[in-house]
XYZ file of C-alpha atoms in Angstrom:
787
model
C -18.403 -7.286 -9.937
C -17.346 -6.932 -6.450
C -17.814 -3.644 -4.823
C -15.704 -2.103 -2.124
C -17.796 -3.500 0.649
C -17.337 -7.004 -0.611
C -13.586 -6.751 -0.301
C -13.654 -8.369 3.037
C -10.495 -6.801 4.182
C -11.290 -4.472 6.832
C -7.769 -3.140 5.869
C -8.606 0.347 6.442
C -11.990 0.470 8.149
C -10.318 -0.391 11.431
C -7.480 2.140 10.871
C -9.132 5.310 9.583
C -9.355 6.668 12.991
C -5.504 6.559 13.462
C -3.155 9.315 12.275
C -0.887 9.055 9.554
C 2.286 8.675 11.772
C 1.223 6.565 14.955
C -1.286 4.146 15.707
C -2.631 2.512 18.852
C -1.330 -0.923 19.741
C -4.833 -2.323 19.091
C -7.057 -1.380 16.386
C -10.522 -0.343 17.450
C -13.414 -2.523 16.443
C -15.695 -1.577 13.698
C -18.768 -3.263 12.603
C -18.681 -5.642 9.817
C -21.083 -4.756 7.041
C -23.131 -7.535 5.514
C -21.148 -7.449 2.159
C -17.842 -7.962 3.896
C -19.272 -10.946 5.704
C -20.306 -12.404 2.227
C -16.713 -12.391 0.979
C -15.420 -13.707 4.283
C -17.974 -16.590 4.048
C -16.736 -17.407 0.499
C -13.091 -17.385 1.650
C -13.986 -19.646 4.541
C -15.996 -21.993 2.359
C -13.115 -22.204 -0.130
C -10.491 -22.764 2.559
C -12.462 -25.554 4.196
C -12.386 -27.405 0.858
C -8.674 -27.334 0.419
C -6.257 -30.186 1.198
C -3.028 -29.373 2.992
C -1.094 -29.658 -0.306
C -3.521 -27.067 -1.952
C -3.169 -24.632 0.859
C 0.658 -24.825 0.663
C 0.381 -24.333 -3.117
C -1.560 -21.103 -2.700
C 1.472 -19.979 -0.536
C 3.894 -20.713 -3.488
C 4.988 -18.331 -6.211
C 7.276 -19.386 -8.974
C 8.896 -17.472 -11.703
C 7.831 -17.745 -15.252
C 11.177 -19.297 -16.648
C 10.375 -22.299 -14.698
C 7.307 -23.225 -16.780
C 8.593 -21.998 -20.109
C 10.242 -24.029 -22.913
C 14.033 -23.492 -22.792
C 17.445 -24.928 -22.061
C 17.048 -24.466 -18.467
C 14.855 -22.967 -15.597
C 16.942 -19.877 -15.910
C 16.756 -19.465 -19.725
C 13.607 -19.658 -21.865
C 13.285 -19.945 -25.588
C 12.458 -16.914 -27.814
C 9.564 -16.812 -28.968
C 8.301 -17.637 -25.588
C 6.078 -20.615 -25.183
C 4.758 -22.326 -22.161
C 6.030 -25.973 -21.637
C 2.669 -27.791 -21.070
C 4.545 -30.570 -18.945
C 6.085 -28.123 -16.591
C 2.906 -26.093 -16.193
C 0.949 -29.305 -15.360
C 3.690 -30.130 -12.912
C 3.652 -26.696 -11.282
C -0.124 -26.515 -11.068
C -1.361 -30.143 -10.848
C 1.468 -31.645 -8.642
C 2.351 -28.794 -6.606
C -0.811 -26.732 -6.658
C 1.129 -23.431 -7.351
C -1.248 -20.474 -6.790
C 1.175 -17.563 -8.061
C 3.527 -16.685 -10.863
C 5.693 -13.630 -11.469
C 8.091 -11.987 -13.558
C 8.698 -12.542 -17.244
C 10.735 -15.142 -19.032
C 14.278 -14.030 -19.917
C 13.545 -10.865 -18.174
C 12.062 -9.349 -21.345
C 9.080 -7.210 -22.127
C 6.008 -8.725 -23.983
C 3.320 -7.322 -25.888
C -0.152 -6.950 -24.159
C -1.487 -9.647 -26.414
C 1.197 -12.221 -25.415
C 0.826 -11.464 -21.768
C -2.835 -12.229 -21.980
C -2.387 -15.441 -23.947
C 0.192 -16.824 -21.314
C -2.063 -15.808 -18.148
C -5.197 -17.006 -19.842
C -3.538 -20.406 -20.485
C -2.313 -20.606 -16.829
C -5.780 -19.629 -15.593
C -7.384 -22.470 -17.560
C -4.915 -25.015 -16.087
C -5.354 -23.587 -12.561
C -9.357 -23.556 -12.718
C -9.443 -27.178 -14.024
C -6.774 -28.684 -11.722
C -7.374 -26.758 -8.487
C -10.401 -24.645 -8.963
C -8.757 -21.493 -7.657
C -7.269 -18.855 -10.113
C -3.609 -17.980 -10.067
C -2.491 -14.445 -9.201
C 0.100 -12.971 -11.389
C 2.557 -10.257 -10.124
C 4.957 -7.852 -11.801
C 7.201 -4.952 -10.900
C 5.559 -2.197 -12.642
C 7.304 0.818 -10.835
C 7.120 3.612 -13.402
C 4.702 2.291 -15.728
C 3.897 -1.090 -16.892
C 7.522 -2.188 -16.774
C 7.552 -5.511 -18.574
C 4.927 -4.691 -21.274
C 6.021 -3.430 -24.817
C 4.425 -0.355 -25.864
C 3.428 0.682 -22.330
C 3.512 4.452 -21.117
C 6.603 5.049 -19.081
C 6.839 7.682 -16.513
C 9.831 9.181 -14.609
C 11.215 6.655 -12.117
C 9.782 7.294 -8.273
C 12.716 9.497 -7.387
C 11.484 11.873 -10.147
C 7.848 11.595 -9.245
C 8.997 12.532 -5.728
C 10.818 15.548 -7.224
C 7.481 16.620 -8.794
C 6.057 17.227 -5.462
C 2.733 16.848 -7.319
C 0.415 14.467 -5.554
C -2.218 14.659 -8.277
C 0.402 13.660 -11.042
C 1.600 10.769 -8.868
C -2.177 9.485 -8.452
C -2.745 9.791 -12.169
C 0.612 8.061 -13.068
C -0.712 5.266 -10.855
C -4.015 4.902 -12.515
C -2.498 4.667 -15.877
C 0.104 2.121 -14.790
C -2.771 0.167 -13.148
C -4.872 0.313 -16.364
C -2.053 -0.713 -18.664
C -0.814 -3.425 -16.257
C -4.407 -4.949 -16.031
C -4.734 -4.627 -19.756
C -1.704 -6.955 -19.859
C -3.676 -9.457 -17.889
C -1.644 -8.834 -14.697
C -3.692 -7.851 -11.473
C -0.992 -7.553 -9.003
C 1.743 -4.799 -8.967
C 4.970 -4.953 -6.840
C 4.761 -1.285 -6.120
C 4.996 1.377 -4.583
C 8.399 1.439 -2.875
C 7.894 3.115 0.309
C 11.553 2.857 1.629
C 13.304 6.060 2.176
C 16.210 7.148 -0.008
C 18.371 8.655 2.852
C 21.690 7.381 1.611
C 23.003 8.518 -1.796
C 25.335 5.427 -1.970
C 22.305 3.218 -2.108
C 21.517 1.527 -5.594
C 17.840 1.596 -4.955
C 17.579 5.213 -3.903
C 15.909 5.940 -7.260
C 13.101 3.576 -6.549
C 12.159 5.690 -3.637
C 10.296 8.978 -3.566
C 13.092 10.631 -1.670
C 14.578 11.080 1.789
C 11.686 12.471 3.886
C 9.143 10.336 5.541
C 6.209 12.889 5.140
C 7.025 13.202 1.309
C 7.233 9.393 0.832
C 3.996 8.947 2.965
C 2.092 11.367 0.715
C 3.260 9.986 -2.411
C 2.825 6.294 -1.279
C -0.704 6.930 -0.381
C -1.622 8.698 -3.730
C 0.076 5.766 -5.522
C -2.372 3.224 -3.820
C -5.176 5.535 -4.482
C -4.245 5.476 -8.202
C -3.651 1.628 -8.344
C -6.761 0.585 -6.288
C -9.354 3.485 -6.479
C -10.611 5.528 -3.694
C -13.075 2.732 -2.844
C -10.324 0.049 -3.057
C -12.608 -1.930 -5.397
C -9.840 -3.698 -7.268
C -12.309 -5.994 -9.323
C -13.147 -2.838 -11.289
C -11.615 -2.633 -14.860
C -8.160 -1.040 -14.916
C -7.196 -1.478 -11.220
C -4.548 -3.759 -9.468
C -3.701 -4.736 -6.167
C -0.532 -2.635 -4.813
C 2.210 -4.077 -2.777
C 4.102 -1.930 -0.247
C 7.664 -2.586 -0.284
C 10.066 -3.303 1.181
C 8.664 -3.642 4.761
C 10.479 -2.562 6.844
C 13.511 -0.142 7.179
C 15.249 -1.271 3.878
C 18.468 0.533 4.072
C 22.037 -0.284 5.002
C 24.903 0.521 7.148
C 27.354 0.243 4.234
C 25.502 1.990 1.490
C 25.457 -1.347 -0.469
C 22.334 -3.216 -1.295
C 20.907 -5.950 0.930
C 23.548 -5.429 3.629
C 22.718 -4.996 7.290
C 21.094 -1.945 8.838
C 21.111 -1.022 12.510
C 17.859 0.752 13.443
C 16.820 1.635 17.003
C 13.131 0.965 17.532
C 12.108 4.633 18.161
C 13.709 5.606 14.806
C 12.191 2.567 13.079
C 8.715 3.888 14.257
C 9.364 7.605 13.761
C 11.137 7.532 10.374
C 10.533 4.288 8.559
C 7.156 2.905 9.635
C 4.906 6.038 8.831
C 5.097 5.609 5.113
C 3.783 1.922 5.445
C 1.081 2.793 7.890
C -0.157 5.771 5.557
C -0.625 3.107 2.794
C -2.023 0.493 4.945
C -4.528 3.006 6.167
C -5.352 3.899 2.475
C -6.252 0.087 1.841
C -3.128 -1.483 0.416
C -3.722 -5.206 -0.257
C -0.208 -6.716 -0.218
C 3.065 -6.014 1.484
C 6.468 -7.246 0.321
C 9.113 -7.894 2.852
C 12.673 -6.289 3.193
C 15.359 -8.489 1.774
C 17.977 -7.067 4.331
C 18.671 -7.417 8.022
C 17.832 -5.056 10.987
C 20.054 -5.367 14.096
C 21.408 -8.653 12.788
C 18.056 -10.281 12.136
C 16.737 -10.970 8.607
C 13.323 -9.320 8.546
C 11.986 -12.368 6.581
C 12.471 -14.180 9.915
C 11.371 -11.528 12.210
C 8.076 -12.314 13.866
C 7.997 -9.108 15.890
C 8.044 -6.999 12.671
C 5.983 -9.110 10.463
C 3.203 -10.481 12.895
C 3.278 -8.297 16.015
C 3.820 -4.865 14.368
C 2.311 -5.203 10.768
C -0.474 -7.708 11.276
C -1.501 -7.242 14.960
C -0.495 -3.595 15.889
C -1.324 -2.048 12.431
C -4.250 -4.489 11.814
C -2.955 -5.322 8.327
C -5.191 -8.209 7.045
C -3.662 -8.387 3.618
C -1.098 -10.728 2.149
C 2.469 -10.624 3.101
C 4.905 -11.882 0.384
C 8.584 -12.401 0.429
C 11.096 -10.861 -2.000
C 13.098 -12.804 -4.519
C 14.491 -16.001 -2.930
C 14.717 -14.544 0.413
C 13.524 -17.612 2.463
C 16.303 -19.602 0.779
C 18.649 -16.687 1.783
C 18.095 -17.341 5.341
C 20.303 -20.433 4.794
C 22.213 -19.484 1.803
C 23.312 -15.953 2.641
C 22.339 -14.959 6.222
C 23.466 -18.147 7.859
C 20.620 -18.248 10.494
C 18.966 -21.534 9.354
C 20.842 -24.720 9.178
C 18.995 -25.910 5.928
C 16.311 -24.892 3.550
C 13.652 -26.706 5.693
C 14.618 -24.606 8.743
C 14.578 -21.416 6.730
C 10.915 -22.216 5.598
C 9.928 -22.876 9.322
C 11.354 -19.440 10.492
C 9.690 -17.370 7.795
C 6.330 -18.892 7.852
C 6.178 -18.785 11.605
C 7.381 -15.251 11.463
C 4.224 -14.393 9.342
C 5.030 -14.759 5.595
C 1.958 -15.745 3.719
C 3.548 -16.335 0.290
C 7.042 -17.294 -0.854
C 8.710 -15.720 -3.950
C 10.538 -19.011 -4.224
C 11.252 -18.531 -7.269
C 13.031 -21.468 -9.026
C 12.010 -24.698 -7.412
C 9.201 -26.466 -5.449
C 11.254 -27.131 -2.249
C 9.190 -24.590 -0.386
C 6.168 -26.732 -0.783
C 7.419 -30.084 0.037
C 9.340 -28.671 3.081
C 6.339 -26.840 4.444
C 4.018 -29.809 4.135
C 6.542 -31.913 6.013
C 6.783 -29.240 8.642
C 3.130 -29.171 9.298
C 2.794 -32.853 9.455
C 5.740 -32.643 11.865
C 3.962 -30.189 14.050
C 6.765 -27.536 13.529
C 4.355 -25.134 11.767
C 0.707 -25.016 13.066
C -2.226 -25.672 10.669
C -3.783 -22.318 12.015
C -0.683 -20.319 10.605
C -1.210 -22.159 7.212
C -4.908 -21.294 7.350
C -4.195 -17.617 8.257
C -1.874 -17.205 5.242
C -4.075 -18.913 2.816
C -7.114 -16.928 4.055
C -5.158 -13.716 3.128
C -4.138 -15.150 -0.333
C -7.787 -15.982 -1.117
C -9.101 -12.573 0.064
C -6.790 -10.768 -2.459
C -7.939 -13.128 -5.247
C -11.614 -12.667 -4.362
C -11.167 -8.953 -4.109
C -9.502 -8.803 -7.535
C -12.671 -10.595 -9.016
C -10.323 -13.480 -10.156
C -12.847 -16.169 -9.424
C -15.469 -14.599 -11.598
C -13.054 -13.261 -14.128
C -9.626 -14.738 -13.961
C -8.637 -13.294 -17.468
C -8.636 -9.868 -18.951
C -10.632 -9.100 -21.976
C -7.969 -7.116 -23.902
C -10.627 -5.502 -26.164
C -11.988 -3.737 -23.145
C -8.581 -1.636 -23.032
C -8.754 0.542 -25.933
C -6.764 3.385 -24.093
C -3.702 1.403 -23.649
C -0.644 3.802 -24.295
C -2.926 6.524 -25.450
C -1.958 9.913 -26.376
C -3.660 11.366 -23.216
C -1.457 8.922 -21.288
C 1.644 9.921 -23.132
C 0.877 13.554 -22.458
C 0.637 12.877 -18.892
C 4.056 11.149 -18.873
C 5.586 14.094 -20.610
C 3.943 16.646 -18.195
C 5.294 14.526 -15.357
C 8.858 14.513 -16.621
C 8.586 18.222 -17.193
C 7.518 18.719 -13.520
C 10.130 16.403 -12.193
C 13.290 17.922 -13.862
C 14.975 20.088 -11.297
C 17.090 23.227 -12.081
C 19.748 23.296 -9.381
C 21.941 26.188 -10.617
C 21.443 29.146 -13.199
C 24.397 31.343 -13.016
C 23.668 34.848 -14.751
C 20.244 33.361 -15.993
C 22.127 31.442 -18.781
C 18.855 29.445 -19.097
C 16.603 29.247 -20.920
C 18.665 29.282 -24.215
C 17.603 30.993 -27.296
C 16.276 28.651 -30.031
C 18.792 30.325 -32.357
C 21.653 29.267 -30.239
C 24.472 26.978 -31.642
C 24.830 24.204 -29.050
C 27.333 21.239 -28.750
C 25.476 18.210 -27.197
C 28.132 15.784 -25.546
C 28.636 13.323 -22.843
C 27.620 9.593 -22.514
C 24.090 10.230 -21.566
C 23.378 12.544 -24.530
C 22.117 9.938 -26.947
C 20.737 6.987 -24.839
C 17.286 5.924 -24.109
C 18.584 3.391 -21.689
C 20.049 6.040 -19.367
C 16.903 7.989 -19.550
C 14.832 5.042 -18.274
C 17.122 3.319 -15.912
C 16.358 -0.159 -14.362
C 13.037 -1.924 -14.363
C 12.575 -0.621 -17.936
C 11.466 -3.536 -20.308
C 14.015 -5.796 -18.322
C 15.442 -5.748 -14.818
C 18.684 -3.902 -15.553
C 17.311 -1.869 -18.374
C 19.811 -3.206 -20.899
C 17.013 -4.056 -23.487
C 15.584 -0.450 -23.661
C 17.126 -0.018 -27.102
C 14.963 -2.828 -28.503
C 11.761 -1.166 -27.379
C 12.195 2.498 -27.276
C 13.349 3.462 -30.693
C 10.154 5.485 -31.265
C 11.174 7.989 -28.513
C 13.684 10.806 -28.470
C 17.041 10.985 -26.624
C 18.287 14.207 -25.274
C 20.227 14.812 -28.460
C 17.228 13.927 -30.740
C 14.876 16.099 -28.801
C 17.322 19.204 -28.854
C 17.622 18.664 -32.641
C 13.798 18.608 -33.054
C 13.632 21.775 -30.855
C 16.091 24.020 -32.545
C 16.947 22.230 -35.833
C 19.845 19.879 -36.638
C 21.844 22.727 -38.107
C 22.134 24.385 -34.784
C 23.409 21.186 -33.009
C 26.939 19.510 -33.035
C 27.290 16.279 -31.357
C 30.361 14.569 -30.094
C 29.810 11.908 -27.536
C 33.106 12.327 -25.840
C 32.449 9.067 -23.906
C 30.242 6.192 -24.525
C 28.834 3.406 -22.241
C 29.654 -0.096 -22.695
C 26.044 -1.141 -23.318
C 26.937 -4.743 -22.532
C 28.971 -3.910 -19.410
C 28.538 -2.476 -16.053
C 26.866 0.798 -15.830
C 29.900 2.914 -14.690
C 32.220 1.724 -17.504
C 32.801 4.053 -20.507
C 34.767 3.383 -23.722
C 35.439 5.475 -26.963
C 36.882 8.345 -25.186
C 36.805 11.285 -27.467
C 37.304 14.371 -25.283
C 39.604 16.159 -27.713
C 37.019 15.782 -30.552
C 34.325 17.391 -28.213
C 36.916 20.216 -27.424
C 37.284 20.884 -31.072
C 33.646 20.774 -31.657
C 33.045 23.502 -28.938
C 34.920 26.116 -30.859
C 32.071 26.735 -33.209
C 29.150 26.832 -30.750
C 27.815 29.236 -28.229
C 26.824 26.840 -25.563
C 27.837 23.271 -24.427
C 25.149 20.955 -23.230
C 27.019 18.322 -21.219
C 25.036 15.117 -20.392
C 26.584 13.166 -17.611
C 25.478 10.613 -15.013
C 24.969 6.784 -14.965
C 23.998 4.000 -17.095
C 21.144 1.836 -16.062
C 21.336 -0.507 -13.122
C 19.063 -1.988 -10.433
C 19.537 -3.487 -7.013
C 22.806 -5.229 -6.147
C 24.538 -4.940 -9.483
C 24.312 -1.090 -8.787
C 26.431 -1.176 -5.711
C 29.116 1.583 -5.689
C 32.773 1.748 -4.463
C 32.959 5.470 -5.227
C 30.292 8.048 -5.131
C 32.146 10.522 -7.236
C 30.939 10.758 -11.028
C 33.427 8.719 -12.914
C 36.997 10.046 -13.632
C 36.288 9.863 -17.422
C 33.244 12.055 -17.050
C 35.104 14.457 -14.576
C 37.812 14.891 -17.277
C 35.193 15.709 -19.935
C 33.612 18.129 -17.703
C 36.766 19.963 -16.929
C 37.745 20.004 -20.640
C 34.388 21.469 -21.614
C 34.759 24.242 -18.788
C 38.354 25.080 -20.048
C 36.974 25.966 -23.518
C 35.395 29.127 -22.156
C 32.104 28.378 -23.442
C 29.071 28.270 -21.054
C 28.482 24.777 -19.992
C 25.055 23.618 -18.921
C 25.500 20.274 -16.921
C 22.694 17.865 -17.411
C 22.571 15.183 -14.771
C 20.995 11.884 -15.706
C 21.282 9.609 -12.675
C 19.492 7.462 -10.124
C 21.332 8.848 -7.266
C 23.414 11.933 -6.436
C 26.851 11.307 -7.904
C 29.286 13.739 -6.537
C 30.125 16.745 -8.712
C 31.949 18.923 -6.376
C 35.367 18.839 -8.205
C 33.973 20.543 -11.251
C 30.505 21.990 -10.184
C 31.789 25.577 -9.704
C 32.769 25.816 -13.395
C 29.429 24.749 -14.463
C 27.116 27.671 -15.518
C 23.891 25.906 -15.145
C 23.015 22.463 -13.569
C 19.837 20.520 -14.401
C 18.898 17.319 -12.535
C 16.606 14.992 -14.796
C 16.942 11.956 -12.475
C 15.581 9.000 -14.608
C 12.792 10.730 -16.469
C 11.479 7.847 -18.647
C 10.640 7.767 -22.435
C 9.619 11.421 -22.527
C 12.520 12.657 -20.616
C 14.537 14.004 -23.688
C 11.583 15.991 -24.938
C 10.765 17.203 -21.479
C 14.391 18.461 -20.775
C 14.470 20.185 -24.280
C 11.284 21.969 -23.599
C 12.884 23.311 -20.245
C 16.277 24.133 -21.790
C 14.644 26.345 -24.518
C 12.041 28.047 -22.467
C 8.801 26.187 -23.580
C 8.451 24.980 -19.991
C 9.266 26.567 -16.745
C 11.011 24.290 -14.517
C 9.253 23.376 -11.223
C 11.000 20.231 -9.756
C 12.396 20.218 -6.274
C 15.115 18.006 -4.827
C 13.510 15.025 -2.782
C 16.855 14.345 -1.135
C 19.882 16.202 -0.007
C 22.606 16.380 -2.680
C 25.939 15.807 -1.061
C 29.171 17.562 -1.716
C 31.584 15.167 -0.077
C 31.479 11.451 0.391
C 32.260 11.976 4.313
C 29.252 14.389 4.566
C 26.212 12.177 3.692
C 23.444 13.766 5.911
C 19.659 14.233 5.399
C 17.962 17.620 5.906
C 16.377 16.421 9.169
C 19.614 15.908 10.874
C 20.120 16.622 14.449
C 21.995 19.783 15.683
C 25.201 18.103 16.398
C 25.786 17.349 12.963
C 26.602 21.065 12.285
C 28.466 22.678 15.241
C 30.077 25.979 15.395
C 33.001 27.153 17.750
C 31.786 28.399 21.138
C 34.248 30.527 22.929
C 34.785 29.213 26.394
C 32.608 26.046 25.724
C 34.487 24.183 23.038
C 37.145 25.013 20.421
C 36.071 22.814 17.537
C 33.399 22.786 14.823
C 31.808 20.261 12.440
C 30.635 21.263 9.003
C 27.369 20.414 7.318
C 28.490 21.155 3.779
C 26.309 20.036 0.999
C 25.934 20.696 -2.712
C 22.183 21.248 -2.736
C 19.596 21.260 0.023
C 16.439 19.013 0.266
C 13.492 20.857 -1.428
C 15.761 23.108 -3.576
C 14.859 23.874 -7.033
C 14.880 27.081 -9.270
C 12.487 28.457 -11.736
C 12.702 30.941 -14.574
C 10.434 33.276 -12.478
C 10.582 34.379 -8.913
C 8.408 33.938 -5.940
C 7.984 36.174 -2.884
C 6.413 34.913 0.255
C 4.624 37.316 2.646
C 1.951 37.594 5.310
C 2.822 34.368 7.296
C -0.094 33.802 9.715
C -0.404 31.188 12.410
C -3.816 31.222 13.994
C -2.496 31.056 17.702
C 0.675 32.109 19.267
C 0.067 29.508 22.036
C -1.776 26.397 21.571
C -2.734 23.237 23.688
C -2.346 19.567 22.701
C -5.864 19.398 21.261
C -5.783 22.640 19.181
C -5.536 22.756 15.450
C -3.525 25.464 14.091
C -4.357 27.169 10.818
C -1.171 28.270 8.871
C -1.397 30.552 5.933
C 1.104 32.347 3.581
C 0.747 34.685 0.577
C 2.907 33.660 -2.335
C 3.263 36.026 -5.317
C 4.835 35.548 -8.701
C 7.006 38.512 -8.931
C 8.591 37.593 -12.324
C 7.358 37.961 -16.003
C 6.191 34.362 -16.708
C 3.950 31.878 -15.251
C 5.480 29.288 -13.017
C 4.878 26.513 -10.463
C 5.997 26.732 -6.758
C 6.147 24.068 -4.089
C 5.208 25.728 -0.686
C 6.840 23.772 1.789
C 5.982 24.033 5.631
C 8.773 23.056 7.901
C 8.749 23.113 11.649
C 11.434 22.994 14.253
C 11.240 21.950 17.832
C 13.660 24.116 19.660
C 14.314 21.796 22.710
C 12.956 18.406 23.422
C 13.881 15.530 25.696
C 15.429 13.678 22.768
C 17.654 15.920 20.570
C 15.324 17.220 17.842
C 15.856 17.215 14.145
C 16.862 20.921 13.117
C 13.639 20.855 10.998
C 10.892 18.573 9.617
C 8.674 18.892 6.519
C 5.083 18.885 7.666
C 2.938 19.985 4.821
C 3.399 20.936 1.047
C 1.255 22.058 -1.802
C 2.350 22.818 -5.544
C 0.693 25.709 -7.089
C 0.792 27.505 -10.260
C 0.801 31.407 -10.648
C 0.629 33.656 -13.529
C 3.077 36.451 -13.777
C 2.130 38.915 -11.023
C -0.573 36.692 -9.517
C -0.740 36.003 -5.743
C -2.368 33.102 -3.877
C -2.944 32.401 -0.157
C -1.957 28.783 0.697
C -3.311 27.394 3.778
C -2.529 24.422 5.896
C -3.792 22.729 9.185
C -1.459 21.313 11.679
C -1.926 20.193 15.188
C 0.360 19.067 18.141
C -0.128 15.481 17.015
C 1.748 16.448 13.783
C 4.711 17.769 15.902
C 5.064 14.491 17.861
C 8.065 12.240 17.905
C 8.695 8.864 19.268
C 10.107 9.278 22.858
C 12.368 7.391 25.269
C 9.224 5.377 26.409
C 8.397 4.222 23.025
C 5.476 6.590 22.637
C 4.271 9.433 20.366
C 4.769 12.575 22.310
C 4.404 16.373 21.777
C 6.229 18.151 24.514
C 5.566 21.689 25.963
C 7.731 24.294 24.392
C 8.537 26.580 21.554
C 8.370 25.865 17.864
C 9.375 27.564 14.775
C 7.172 27.402 11.637
C 8.911 28.179 8.388
C 7.408 28.911 4.872
C 9.926 30.280 2.294
C 12.111 32.813 4.009
C 9.441 33.485 6.656
C 9.294 32.120 10.149
C 6.947 32.423 13.109
C 7.431 31.112 16.739
C 4.550 29.536 18.471
C 4.278 27.899 21.970
C 2.852 24.481 22.857
C 1.467 24.971 26.350
C 1.257 21.335 27.489
C 2.960 17.882 27.043
C 0.747 15.108 25.661
C 1.282 11.390 24.952
C -0.700 10.376 21.990
C 0.060 6.802 21.504
C 2.069 4.134 23.360
C 3.364 0.930 22.034
C 4.623 -2.344 23.370
C 8.296 -2.695 22.798
C 9.557 -4.949 19.921
C 12.701 -5.603 21.621
C 14.704 -5.002 18.508
């Protein structure tokens, strides 16, 4: 077994001295310990024995359908079988060193996964002498393994604001992924969900860079362990994605973004840097364009910034077919051969091809023609081999499934339930209508009321989540969980609307609104379950942020009955509800809570659990007011007599960090250790929080700061620290944070992290304190990337 010292990365050793949101342009040198040198020697020895063809093969990743029996490379037979001839072609002829995905985009049992990967490893060790590395997208549990424990999607994990739960989720996901024979997880997503139109918003931890950085760091800790020894049982190599600045100008997926360098460094880079510092082994590249340049062809971002400035020594892998997209979609490469040249010279180490072997033949030709230097090939293969050695694949290329007795254990399922409970967010509770009595008569209605597919969303047993019903029959929908909670005799159900399970997520059919209106006459409350069907990536692009017209009609019909309506939102992004929200008595956001979401919601609705989730994004009210909480002052202007006679409104549905409880919390005794501080000081900030209600509850204590004046118009506020605490009724606790001038820095005009002299406001709850920084200090300066 390899220990952490044998990992040979130095990924984090050279970076621990850096702060979480900056970094010097050159990493300080740290001594290489003997064990690290051992693994480096192994890598160099192996590298020296490889032919050019074998090296290029190590840089190649092919999807499973290519090597399976079936009618084409896009469709495999069921039951799944490897095609021996195709396997030999891939590994013997093209020396392919990595595979991903699952045939027919369908979950397999752990036993089947181990059978497939063991067969591939046998061929690889015989033909090349180097194990393959298999990767999968396991973003909220082991996505493609039947029977695995499913947690809330990342947006729900962010809504929990509970770092311990996020780390434990990652530990269980790593354990069950490795139990499936898979050592590489394409997760966590460290993009920021700052645009509610975006189809991938739910794959993020939210809109704020500090929240995402903290959750990303904890995810890597869970996947790889504190010591980063991923050769240990139950650990996987994580992959930070999608580097860098994955967002869009249009709100649609994989479309261009326009990001100035100072914003790229201040807002989008810190989450990746924090995870690099934690020891992440691999990085996956953004599929989109920044300022007109596809990231996969951007040497400044991949080599200069990631590999050189951040000193990342791990493996950089493309996203799906994105080298080919340089020619097919983005039109910057005249042909596929030029696309390969651009991407590899930019710093790509492994190509997720995924359907052919053209990458290998093109790259071999490019090296022989002198268009790609052999030193660039060696650098890439060296990084691939380091990851394989770190995972212990040379010694143990396959998993012993009998070593994983805790797969999908009751303990793991209990954690998934607890996480769903802590993520669900109570947004509105007029006249304290919630919690409901267990003797109440309720109507459950809406297209999301009786669907496991909508609770899980995409990346659930299949890419688009359309196969959930085949694998999740043993779990409870919202309807089934409510019936279990209060008895079927107290529950009426009329769907009102149903999704087309074989169609697009936004389409509904079987409209029976009048049936729901009739059923409402005989109940005390209406539980209205609205939201979205499952979707993932580009197929989830929107043309309208409003929740569908059919769902709006159902909501208004339910409100017109005069019965109290509890709106349950089950959605991956904030669909607009402003046309009927005022008529709702309570609003509960479940996000995409996973297989235990129905039970978790029922526990909250009927008072078994006190809700504690907080919004990880700003919930918009109107489509022309899509702003984040950390906007600049000019986004919200009031008339100033004699100055200007106009105003702009920052009108939102619910603010970032918002979430109600069944109890109340009072903040008092805010103390900042100094009223004035210099650039080298550390401030101690404390506040007393008291549960003033009559039941236990959890509160997320959020510390925000505001820079009153700066050389660049400052954000109105920024999240700097948070901690989730639990208090019994009447109990108080003092929460302490430490913060420095470095934490208050921003990226200035000269491409530098700088804290400027002046006044700052510290806010905790409804309390605030003004303090003064007495000097200006530049902390880190960077070479311009000329973006």
